């Protein structure tokens, strides 16, 4: 029997709809709506697609969207100046710097210019510190989406063994801390981990965030486990017909094999990806409420 499919598109849509309803209520009460600024540097095709989707979702949620596009060779100082200007702008509630930035730009220096109160991606040092300290704050979107998806299978994650593969500051580390916050027993695996397959087989919740197509095989999955596949990998797809350059997107998990064993599994696409955008919308609303002194609406959970 194959595992249940976790529909990130549907769960993400529900969060976006609840965010939109809250935005409408706040607009009536206060005569203003939250605004999200997105900063894109360069012309990376994947980043352009992500930014377009984020702009569209922001507008659909009834919020204001400001997209700032800079050339790939924009000097670091120009990017920092833009982020500082947006941080100082009282009309802007959330700022998202689309990563990765071109190589000549130091991400840490750019993020240091970002007002933590507007850090809707949860990537500044202050946001990361608040997460580590267990204090309220803006949480990174993709890891938050992973927890919500796991909770859609089992509401209470207490005591579950969660194995996160990957230790990046963007996904792996915050995901581990967020699952810990849910009282999971968390193991963080990485490229130096010994016998990764055996470790994965001990996971009740398996969260690969690596960037290696279909690395996690079916026999790495514990029967009945929940698999949340964060990976987004573009691979050649000759089956799509003749012509060079045909590609498709796969996750870090060999989906068909793993589904045979898992209790529940996210597909790629339509799994974690839509949750990242949904949590971004929610974070923008939360940031606006905190900054403007508006009461935070309830019922925004997944
Ligand atoms: P990074 O490259 O920053 O981190 C990858 C992590 O995987 C590292 O910690 C690395 O370990 C680990 N790793 C690499 N090879 C292996 C291996 N053979 N075995 C075990 N661990 C390994 O990537 P990100 O964290 O930024 O992203 C991870 C994936 O998630 C990518 O596919 C990315 O596209 C996707 N992603 C998806 C999002 C979504 O919305 N769905 C959002 C963000 C990212 P080490 O530290 O030892 O090098």
mmCIF file of C-alpha atoms and ligand atoms in Angstrom:
data_model
loop_
_atom_site.group_PDB
_atom_site.id
_atom_site.type_symbol
_atom_site.label_atom_id
_atom_site.label_comp_id
_atom_site.label_asym_id
_atom_site.label_seq_id
_atom_site.Cartn_x
_atom_site.Cartn_y
_atom_site.Cartn_z
ATOM 1 C CA UNK A 1 0.000 0.000 0.000
ATOM 2 C CA UNK A 2 1.396 3.404 -0.848
ATOM 3 C CA UNK A 3 1.666 6.268 1.603
ATOM 4 C CA UNK A 4 -0.735 9.198 1.678
ATOM 5 C CA UNK A 5 0.163 12.231 -0.397
ATOM 6 C CA UNK A 6 0.655 15.433 1.613
ATOM 7 C CA UNK A 7 -0.799 18.196 -0.535
ATOM 8 C CA UNK A 8 1.356 21.273 0.131
ATOM 9 C CA UNK A 9 -0.521 23.231 -2.513
ATOM 10 C CA UNK A 10 -3.875 22.778 -0.729
ATOM 11 C CA UNK A 11 -2.471 23.362 2.767
ATOM 12 C CA UNK A 12 -0.534 26.404 1.555
ATOM 13 C CA UNK A 13 -3.632 27.784 -0.160
ATOM 14 C CA UNK A 14 -5.588 27.485 3.085
ATOM 15 C CA UNK A 15 -2.943 29.523 4.925
ATOM 16 C CA UNK A 16 -2.912 32.135 2.158
ATOM 17 C CA UNK A 17 -6.727 32.375 2.238
ATOM 18 C CA UNK A 18 -6.724 32.838 6.008
ATOM 19 C CA UNK A 19 -4.030 35.480 5.657
ATOM 20 C CA UNK A 20 -6.085 37.275 2.995
ATOM 21 C CA UNK A 21 -9.177 37.244 5.220
ATOM 22 C CA UNK A 22 -7.159 38.696 8.109
ATOM 23 C CA UNK A 23 -5.675 41.364 5.825
ATOM 24 C CA UNK A 24 -9.185 42.385 4.736
ATOM 25 C CA UNK A 25 -10.355 42.676 8.358
ATOM 26 C CA UNK A 26 -7.291 44.729 9.327
ATOM 27 C CA UNK A 27 -7.725 46.967 6.283
ATOM 28 C CA UNK A 28 -11.265 47.792 7.420
ATOM 29 C CA UNK A 29 -10.167 48.414 10.982
ATOM 30 C CA UNK A 30 -7.063 50.468 10.256
ATOM 31 C CA UNK A 31 -7.383 51.729 6.670
ATOM 32 C CA UNK A 32 -4.004 50.264 5.727
ATOM 33 C CA UNK A 33 -2.653 46.978 4.392
ATOM 34 C CA UNK A 34 0.761 45.309 4.910
ATOM 35 C CA UNK A 35 3.452 45.777 2.269
ATOM 36 C CA UNK A 36 6.148 43.286 1.239
ATOM 37 C CA UNK A 37 9.294 44.381 -0.607
ATOM 38 C CA UNK A 38 11.202 41.725 -2.542
ATOM 39 C CA UNK A 39 14.776 42.370 -3.649
ATOM 40 C CA UNK A 40 16.091 40.350 -6.582
ATOM 41 C CA UNK A 41 19.677 40.784 -7.746
ATOM 42 C CA UNK A 42 20.629 39.290 -11.119
ATOM 43 C CA UNK A 43 18.747 37.136 -13.597
ATOM 44 C CA UNK A 44 18.874 33.609 -12.172
ATOM 45 C CA UNK A 45 15.871 31.960 -13.887
ATOM 46 C CA UNK A 46 14.723 29.991 -10.809
ATOM 47 C CA UNK A 47 14.915 33.107 -8.610
ATOM 48 C CA UNK A 48 12.882 35.059 -11.169
ATOM 49 C CA UNK A 49 10.147 32.418 -11.070
ATOM 50 C CA UNK A 50 10.124 32.429 -7.250
ATOM 51 C CA UNK A 51 9.922 36.232 -7.116
ATOM 52 C CA UNK A 52 7.065 36.356 -9.642
ATOM 53 C CA UNK A 53 5.127 33.800 -7.575
ATOM 54 C CA UNK A 54 5.766 35.752 -4.358
ATOM 55 C CA UNK A 55 4.598 39.025 -5.928
ATOM 56 C CA UNK A 56 1.439 37.318 -7.226
ATOM 57 C CA UNK A 57 0.662 35.684 -3.863
ATOM 58 C CA UNK A 58 1.194 39.015 -2.038
ATOM 59 C CA UNK A 59 -1.298 40.768 -4.309
ATOM 60 C CA UNK A 60 -3.781 37.878 -4.041
ATOM 61 C CA UNK A 61 -3.617 38.212 -0.256
ATOM 62 C CA UNK A 62 -4.656 41.857 -0.612
ATOM 63 C CA UNK A 63 -1.246 43.182 0.444
ATOM 64 C CA UNK A 64 0.980 45.666 -1.362
ATOM 65 C CA UNK A 65 3.920 44.235 -3.268
ATOM 66 C CA UNK A 66 7.105 46.115 -4.198
ATOM 67 C CA UNK A 67 9.586 44.212 -6.358
ATOM 68 C CA UNK A 68 13.078 45.715 -6.698
ATOM 69 C CA UNK A 69 15.213 44.188 -9.455
ATOM 70 C CA UNK A 70 18.929 44.987 -9.617
ATOM 71 C CA UNK A 71 21.415 43.979 -12.312
ATOM 72 C CA UNK A 72 23.637 40.938 -11.700
ATOM 73 C CA UNK A 73 26.678 43.220 -11.474
ATOM 74 C CA UNK A 74 25.096 45.663 -9.029
ATOM 75 C CA UNK A 75 27.718 46.612 -6.418
ATOM 76 C CA UNK A 76 27.283 45.207 -2.934
ATOM 77 C CA UNK A 77 26.995 48.757 -1.583
ATOM 78 C CA UNK A 78 23.969 49.406 -3.820
ATOM 79 C CA UNK A 79 22.177 46.299 -2.540
ATOM 80 C CA UNK A 80 22.951 47.212 1.064
ATOM 81 C CA UNK A 81 21.762 50.787 0.455
ATOM 82 C CA UNK A 82 18.459 49.522 -0.982
ATOM 83 C CA UNK A 83 17.868 47.144 1.941
ATOM 84 C CA UNK A 84 18.709 49.941 4.411
ATOM 85 C CA UNK A 85 16.325 52.304 2.630
ATOM 86 C CA UNK A 86 13.503 49.735 2.717
ATOM 87 C CA UNK A 87 14.273 49.063 6.379
ATOM 88 C CA UNK A 88 13.835 52.774 7.147
ATOM 89 C CA UNK A 89 10.646 53.133 5.059
ATOM 90 C CA UNK A 90 7.633 53.186 7.414
ATOM 91 C CA UNK A 91 5.354 52.024 4.590
ATOM 92 C CA UNK A 92 7.201 48.696 4.216
ATOM 93 C CA UNK A 93 6.389 45.878 6.653
ATOM 94 C CA UNK A 94 8.399 42.977 5.257
ATOM 95 C CA UNK A 95 11.618 42.673 3.247
ATOM 96 C CA UNK A 96 12.718 39.545 1.437
ATOM 97 C CA UNK A 97 16.126 39.366 -0.215
ATOM 98 C CA UNK A 98 15.925 36.556 -2.755
ATOM 99 C CA UNK A 99 18.867 34.190 -2.245
ATOM 100 C CA UNK A 100 21.335 33.221 -3.492
ATOM 101 C CA UNK A 101 22.924 36.592 -4.231
ATOM 102 C CA UNK A 102 25.620 36.864 -6.929
ATOM 103 C CA UNK A 103 29.012 35.705 -5.703
ATOM 104 C CA UNK A 104 30.550 39.171 -5.311
ATOM 105 C CA UNK A 105 27.940 40.084 -2.700
ATOM 106 C CA UNK A 106 28.287 39.022 0.941
ATOM 107 C CA UNK A 107 24.864 37.773 2.077
ATOM 108 C CA UNK A 108 25.674 38.365 5.735
ATOM 109 C CA UNK A 109 26.477 42.053 5.135
ATOM 110 C CA UNK A 110 23.230 42.524 3.201
ATOM 111 C CA UNK A 111 21.169 40.787 5.899
ATOM 112 C CA UNK A 112 22.870 42.940 8.556
ATOM 113 C CA UNK A 113 21.252 45.988 6.902
ATOM 114 C CA UNK A 114 17.783 44.457 7.197
ATOM 115 C CA UNK A 115 15.580 45.661 10.060
ATOM 116 C CA UNK A 116 14.857 42.448 12.051
ATOM 117 C CA UNK A 117 11.285 43.676 12.585
ATOM 118 C CA UNK A 118 10.813 43.297 8.801
ATOM 119 C CA UNK A 119 12.752 40.033 8.468
ATOM 120 C CA UNK A 120 9.918 37.944 7.016
ATOM 121 C CA UNK A 121 12.370 35.262 5.877
ATOM 122 C CA UNK A 122 13.658 34.863 9.444
ATOM 123 C CA UNK A 123 17.287 34.972 8.323
ATOM 124 C CA UNK A 124 18.844 37.829 10.289
ATOM 125 C CA UNK A 125 21.084 37.050 13.256
ATOM 126 C CA UNK A 126 18.437 38.386 15.618
ATOM 127 C CA UNK A 127 15.694 36.145 14.188
ATOM 128 C CA UNK A 128 18.007 33.116 14.323
ATOM 129 C CA UNK A 129 18.961 33.975 17.907
ATOM 130 C CA UNK A 130 15.334 34.339 18.978
ATOM 131 C CA UNK A 131 14.566 30.933 17.479
ATOM 132 C CA UNK A 132 17.488 29.376 19.340
ATOM 133 C CA UNK A 133 16.419 31.067 22.571
ATOM 134 C CA UNK A 134 12.828 29.909 22.123
ATOM 135 C CA UNK A 135 11.593 33.511 22.064
ATOM 136 C CA UNK A 136 8.742 34.675 19.819
ATOM 137 C CA UNK A 137 9.837 36.067 16.468
ATOM 138 C CA UNK A 138 9.650 35.733 12.711
ATOM 139 C CA UNK A 139 10.516 32.132 11.792
ATOM 140 C CA UNK A 140 12.095 31.023 8.481
ATOM 141 C CA UNK A 141 9.397 30.147 5.957
ATOM 142 C CA UNK A 142 10.510 26.823 4.459
ATOM 143 C CA UNK A 143 11.242 25.129 7.809
ATOM 144 C CA UNK A 144 7.968 26.436 9.254
ATOM 145 C CA UNK A 145 6.192 24.948 6.245
ATOM 146 C CA UNK A 146 7.863 21.586 6.918
ATOM 147 C CA UNK A 147 6.530 21.495 10.483
ATOM 148 C CA UNK A 148 3.011 22.421 9.364
ATOM 149 C CA UNK A 149 3.075 19.645 6.751
ATOM 150 C CA UNK A 150 4.242 17.079 9.324
ATOM 151 C CA UNK A 151 1.492 18.254 11.689
ATOM 152 C CA UNK A 152 -1.076 17.780 8.947
ATOM 153 C CA UNK A 153 -0.318 14.052 9.275
ATOM 154 C CA UNK A 154 0.095 13.853 13.073
ATOM 155 C CA UNK A 155 -1.095 16.892 15.018
ATOM 156 C CA UNK A 156 1.091 16.189 18.056
ATOM 157 C CA UNK A 157 4.689 15.460 17.088
ATOM 158 C CA UNK A 158 5.823 14.905 20.694
ATOM 159 C CA UNK A 159 8.446 12.192 21.030
ATOM 160 C CA UNK A 160 8.756 11.492 17.298
ATOM 161 C CA UNK A 161 12.295 10.970 16.029
ATOM 162 C CA UNK A 162 12.887 13.598 13.354
ATOM 163 C CA UNK A 163 15.948 13.286 11.117
ATOM 164 C CA UNK A 164 16.782 16.466 9.197
ATOM 165 C CA UNK A 165 19.366 15.935 6.453
ATOM 166 C CA UNK A 166 21.180 19.220 5.857
ATOM 167 C CA UNK A 167 22.537 21.860 8.233
ATOM 168 C CA UNK A 168 22.244 25.084 6.246
ATOM 169 C CA UNK A 169 21.187 28.230 8.045
ATOM 170 C CA UNK A 170 18.393 28.605 5.450
ATOM 171 C CA UNK A 171 16.711 25.227 5.973
ATOM 172 C CA UNK A 172 18.419 22.446 7.961
ATOM 173 C CA UNK A 173 19.324 24.202 11.213
ATOM 174 C CA UNK A 174 16.071 26.157 11.658
ATOM 175 C CA UNK A 175 14.034 23.076 10.670
ATOM 176 C CA UNK A 176 15.796 21.082 13.390
ATOM 177 C CA UNK A 177 15.074 23.794 15.986
ATOM 178 C CA UNK A 178 11.425 24.077 14.956
ATOM 179 C CA UNK A 179 10.892 20.309 15.206
ATOM 180 C CA UNK A 180 12.645 20.412 18.589
ATOM 181 C CA UNK A 181 10.175 23.126 19.638
ATOM 182 C CA UNK A 182 7.439 20.577 18.842
ATOM 183 C CA UNK A 183 9.084 18.143 21.291
ATOM 184 C CA UNK A 184 10.539 15.884 18.638
ATOM 185 C CA UNK A 185 13.807 14.087 19.289
ATOM 186 C CA UNK A 186 15.899 15.620 16.537
ATOM 187 C CA UNK A 187 18.979 14.357 14.711
ATOM 188 C CA UNK A 188 20.747 16.620 12.205
ATOM 189 C CA UNK A 189 22.584 14.726 9.460
ATOM 190 C CA UNK A 190 24.995 16.200 6.913
ATOM 191 C CA UNK A 191 27.626 15.264 4.371
ATOM 192 C CA UNK A 192 29.934 13.778 7.043
ATOM 193 C CA UNK A 193 27.259 11.659 8.733
ATOM 194 C CA UNK A 194 28.127 7.951 8.928
ATOM 195 C CA UNK A 195 25.666 5.380 7.610
ATOM 196 C CA UNK A 196 23.036 7.908 6.644
ATOM 197 C CA UNK A 197 20.681 5.216 5.308
ATOM 198 C CA UNK A 198 20.517 3.432 8.678
ATOM 199 C CA UNK A 199 19.994 6.723 10.485
ATOM 200 C CA UNK A 200 17.152 7.633 8.135
ATOM 201 C CA UNK A 201 15.524 4.244 8.745
ATOM 202 C CA UNK A 202 15.181 5.236 12.412
ATOM 203 C CA UNK A 203 13.224 8.409 11.566
ATOM 204 C CA UNK A 204 9.506 8.807 12.236
ATOM 205 C CA UNK A 205 9.777 12.115 10.369
ATOM 206 C CA UNK A 206 12.399 12.392 7.627
ATOM 207 C CA UNK A 207 13.242 15.858 6.270
ATOM 208 C CA UNK A 208 15.873 15.797 3.505
ATOM 209 C CA UNK A 209 17.119 19.319 2.650
ATOM 210 C CA UNK A 210 20.227 18.550 0.631
ATOM 211 C CA UNK A 211 19.926 19.373 -3.072
ATOM 212 C CA UNK A 212 20.862 15.931 -4.432
ATOM 213 C CA UNK A 213 18.268 14.454 -6.775
ATOM 214 C CA UNK A 214 16.571 11.318 -5.405
ATOM 215 C CA UNK A 215 19.364 10.624 -2.921
ATOM 216 C CA UNK A 216 16.995 9.140 -0.340
ATOM 217 C CA UNK A 217 15.962 5.698 -1.568
ATOM 218 C CA UNK A 218 12.883 3.673 -0.632
ATOM 219 C CA UNK A 219 14.866 1.393 1.672
ATOM 220 C CA UNK A 220 16.069 4.422 3.677
ATOM 221 C CA UNK A 221 12.506 5.054 4.837
ATOM 222 C CA UNK A 222 11.034 3.511 7.984
ATOM 223 C CA UNK A 223 7.683 1.858 7.249
ATOM 224 C CA UNK A 224 4.898 4.326 8.074
ATOM 225 C CA UNK A 225 7.223 7.341 8.403
ATOM 226 C CA UNK A 226 6.314 10.871 7.328
ATOM 227 C CA UNK A 227 8.637 12.146 4.588
ATOM 228 C CA UNK A 228 8.914 15.913 4.005
ATOM 229 C CA UNK A 229 11.086 16.427 0.921
ATOM 230 C CA UNK A 230 12.591 19.940 0.822
ATOM 231 C CA UNK A 231 14.916 19.356 -2.138
ATOM 232 C CA UNK A 232 14.342 21.099 -5.464
ATOM 233 C CA UNK A 233 16.556 19.661 -8.199
ATOM 234 C CA UNK A 234 16.349 20.181 -11.936
ATOM 235 C CA UNK A 235 17.308 17.041 -13.885
ATOM 236 C CA UNK A 236 17.413 16.249 -17.617
ATOM 237 C CA UNK A 237 14.120 14.847 -18.884
ATOM 238 C CA UNK A 238 14.584 13.127 -22.261
ATOM 239 C CA UNK A 239 11.155 11.502 -21.778
ATOM 240 C CA UNK A 240 9.604 14.926 -22.433
ATOM 241 C CA UNK A 241 10.557 14.543 -26.073
ATOM 242 C CA UNK A 242 13.399 15.475 -28.398
ATOM 243 C CA UNK A 243 15.285 18.716 -28.065
ATOM 244 C CA UNK A 244 18.060 19.767 -25.798
ATOM 245 C CA UNK A 245 17.491 21.317 -22.415
ATOM 246 C CA UNK A 246 14.244 19.579 -21.418
ATOM 247 C CA UNK A 247 14.238 19.296 -17.629
ATOM 248 C CA UNK A 248 11.929 18.352 -14.793
ATOM 249 C CA UNK A 249 12.028 19.034 -11.079
ATOM 250 C CA UNK A 250 12.606 16.239 -8.571
ATOM 251 C CA UNK A 251 13.183 16.250 -4.844
ATOM 252 C CA UNK A 252 15.903 14.709 -2.688
ATOM 253 C CA UNK A 253 13.731 11.600 -2.336
ATOM 254 C CA UNK A 254 13.154 8.823 -4.890
ATOM 255 C CA UNK A 255 9.445 9.508 -4.676
ATOM 256 C CA UNK A 256 7.839 6.342 -6.098
ATOM 257 C CA UNK A 257 10.067 4.006 -4.068
ATOM 258 C CA UNK A 258 9.713 5.991 -0.865
ATOM 259 C CA UNK A 259 5.946 6.275 -1.196
ATOM 260 C CA UNK A 260 5.685 2.480 -1.154
ATOM 261 C CA UNK A 261 7.113 2.471 2.369
ATOM 262 C CA UNK A 262 6.148 5.844 3.882
ATOM 263 C CA UNK A 263 2.954 6.510 5.791
ATOM 264 C CA UNK A 264 2.760 9.965 4.198
ATOM 265 C CA UNK A 265 4.991 11.867 1.798
ATOM 266 C CA UNK A 266 5.215 15.249 0.097
ATOM 267 C CA UNK A 267 5.527 15.367 -3.686
ATOM 268 C CA UNK A 268 7.969 17.653 -5.519
ATOM 269 C CA UNK A 269 6.655 19.998 -6.840
ATOM 270 C CA UNK A 270 3.463 20.839 -4.861
ATOM 271 C CA UNK A 271 4.920 19.840 -1.500
ATOM 272 C CA UNK A 272 7.165 22.122 0.533
ATOM 273 C CA UNK A 273 7.507 24.830 -2.163
ATOM 274 C CA UNK A 274 3.975 26.272 -1.865
ATOM 275 C CA UNK A 275 4.323 26.249 1.932
ATOM 276 C CA UNK A 276 7.344 28.535 1.717
ATOM 277 C CA UNK A 277 5.260 31.169 -0.068
ATOM 278 C CA UNK A 278 2.266 30.677 2.228
ATOM 279 C CA UNK A 279 4.421 31.168 5.335
ATOM 280 C CA UNK A 280 5.974 34.255 3.740
ATOM 281 C CA UNK A 281 2.501 35.785 3.357
ATOM 282 C CA UNK A 282 1.675 34.941 6.950
ATOM 283 C CA UNK A 283 4.984 36.353 8.206
ATOM 284 C CA UNK A 284 4.356 39.618 6.325
ATOM 285 C CA UNK A 285 1.022 39.958 8.073
ATOM 286 C CA UNK A 286 2.562 39.101 11.465
ATOM 287 C CA UNK A 287 5.397 41.602 10.912
ATOM 288 C CA UNK A 288 2.886 44.329 9.996
ATOM 289 C CA UNK A 289 0.819 43.646 13.122
ATOM 290 C CA UNK A 290 3.880 43.734 15.383
ATOM 291 C CA UNK A 291 5.292 46.921 13.793
ATOM 292 C CA UNK A 292 2.018 48.831 13.581
ATOM 293 C CA UNK A 293 0.669 47.748 16.959
ATOM 294 C CA UNK A 294 -2.310 45.920 15.419
ATOM 295 C CA UNK A 295 -3.791 42.982 17.261
ATOM 296 C CA UNK A 296 -2.544 39.753 15.679
ATOM 297 C CA UNK A 297 -5.493 37.915 14.121
ATOM 298 C CA UNK A 298 -6.120 34.352 15.300
ATOM 299 C CA UNK A 299 -6.780 31.317 13.123
ATOM 300 C CA UNK A 300 -3.762 31.701 10.850
ATOM 301 C CA UNK A 301 -2.434 28.218 11.576
ATOM 302 C CA UNK A 302 -2.294 25.533 8.919
HETATM 303 P P1 LIG B 1 22.809 23.910 1.063
HETATM 304 O O1 LIG B 1 23.622 23.515 -0.115
HETATM 305 O O2 LIG B 1 23.102 25.195 1.753
HETATM 306 O O3 LIG B 1 22.924 22.754 2.173
HETATM 307 C C1 LIG B 1 22.866 21.411 1.812
HETATM 308 C C2 LIG B 1 23.101 20.560 3.024
HETATM 309 O O4 LIG B 1 23.075 19.201 2.587
HETATM 310 C C3 LIG B 1 24.454 20.793 3.698
HETATM 311 O O5 LIG B 1 24.292 20.890 5.089
HETATM 312 C C4 LIG B 1 25.262 19.551 3.305
HETATM 313 O O6 LIG B 1 26.132 19.076 4.321
HETATM 314 C C5 LIG B 1 24.182 18.512 3.129
HETATM 315 N N1 LIG B 1 24.656 17.448 2.219
HETATM 316 C C6 LIG B 1 25.240 17.593 1.006
HETATM 317 N N2 LIG B 1 25.529 16.399 0.487
HETATM 318 C C7 LIG B 1 25.130 15.473 1.387
HETATM 319 C C8 LIG B 1 25.170 14.081 1.425
HETATM 320 N N3 LIG B 1 25.683 13.362 0.442
HETATM 321 N N4 LIG B 1 24.656 13.455 2.497
HETATM 322 C C9 LIG B 1 24.133 14.159 3.529
HETATM 323 N N5 LIG B 1 24.053 15.497 3.539
HETATM 324 C C10 LIG B 1 24.555 16.153 2.485
HETATM 325 O O7 LIG B 1 21.299 23.858 0.587
HETATM 326 P P2 LIG B 1 19.970 24.533 1.209
HETATM 327 O O8 LIG B 1 19.835 24.132 2.629
HETATM 328 O O9 LIG B 1 19.912 25.956 0.871
HETATM 329 O O10 LIG B 1 18.865 23.798 0.325
HETATM 330 C C11 LIG B 1 18.720 22.392 0.352
HETATM 331 C C12 LIG B 1 17.712 21.974 -0.707
HETATM 332 O O11 LIG B 1 16.455 22.547 -0.393
HETATM 333 C C13 LIG B 1 18.056 22.447 -2.133
HETATM 334 O O12 LIG B 1 17.624 21.451 -3.038
HETATM 335 C C14 LIG B 1 17.196 23.670 -2.295
HETATM 336 O O13 LIG B 1 16.877 23.929 -3.656
HETATM 337 C C15 LIG B 1 15.976 23.277 -1.516
HETATM 338 N N6 LIG B 1 15.182 24.398 -1.019
HETATM 339 C C16 LIG B 1 13.842 24.318 -1.182
HETATM 340 C C17 LIG B 1 13.030 25.316 -0.739
HETATM 341 C C18 LIG B 1 11.558 25.159 -0.913
HETATM 342 O O14 LIG B 1 10.840 26.134 -0.805
HETATM 343 N N7 LIG B 1 11.062 23.951 -1.170
HETATM 344 C C19 LIG B 1 13.559 26.536 -0.109
HETATM 345 C C20 LIG B 1 14.996 26.476 0.104
HETATM 346 C C21 LIG B 1 15.767 25.455 -0.353
HETATM 347 P P3 LIG B 1 27.468 19.886 4.763
HETATM 348 O O15 LIG B 1 26.988 21.001 5.617
HETATM 349 O O16 LIG B 1 28.244 18.855 5.480
HETATM 350 O O17 LIG B 1 28.112 20.357 3.486
#
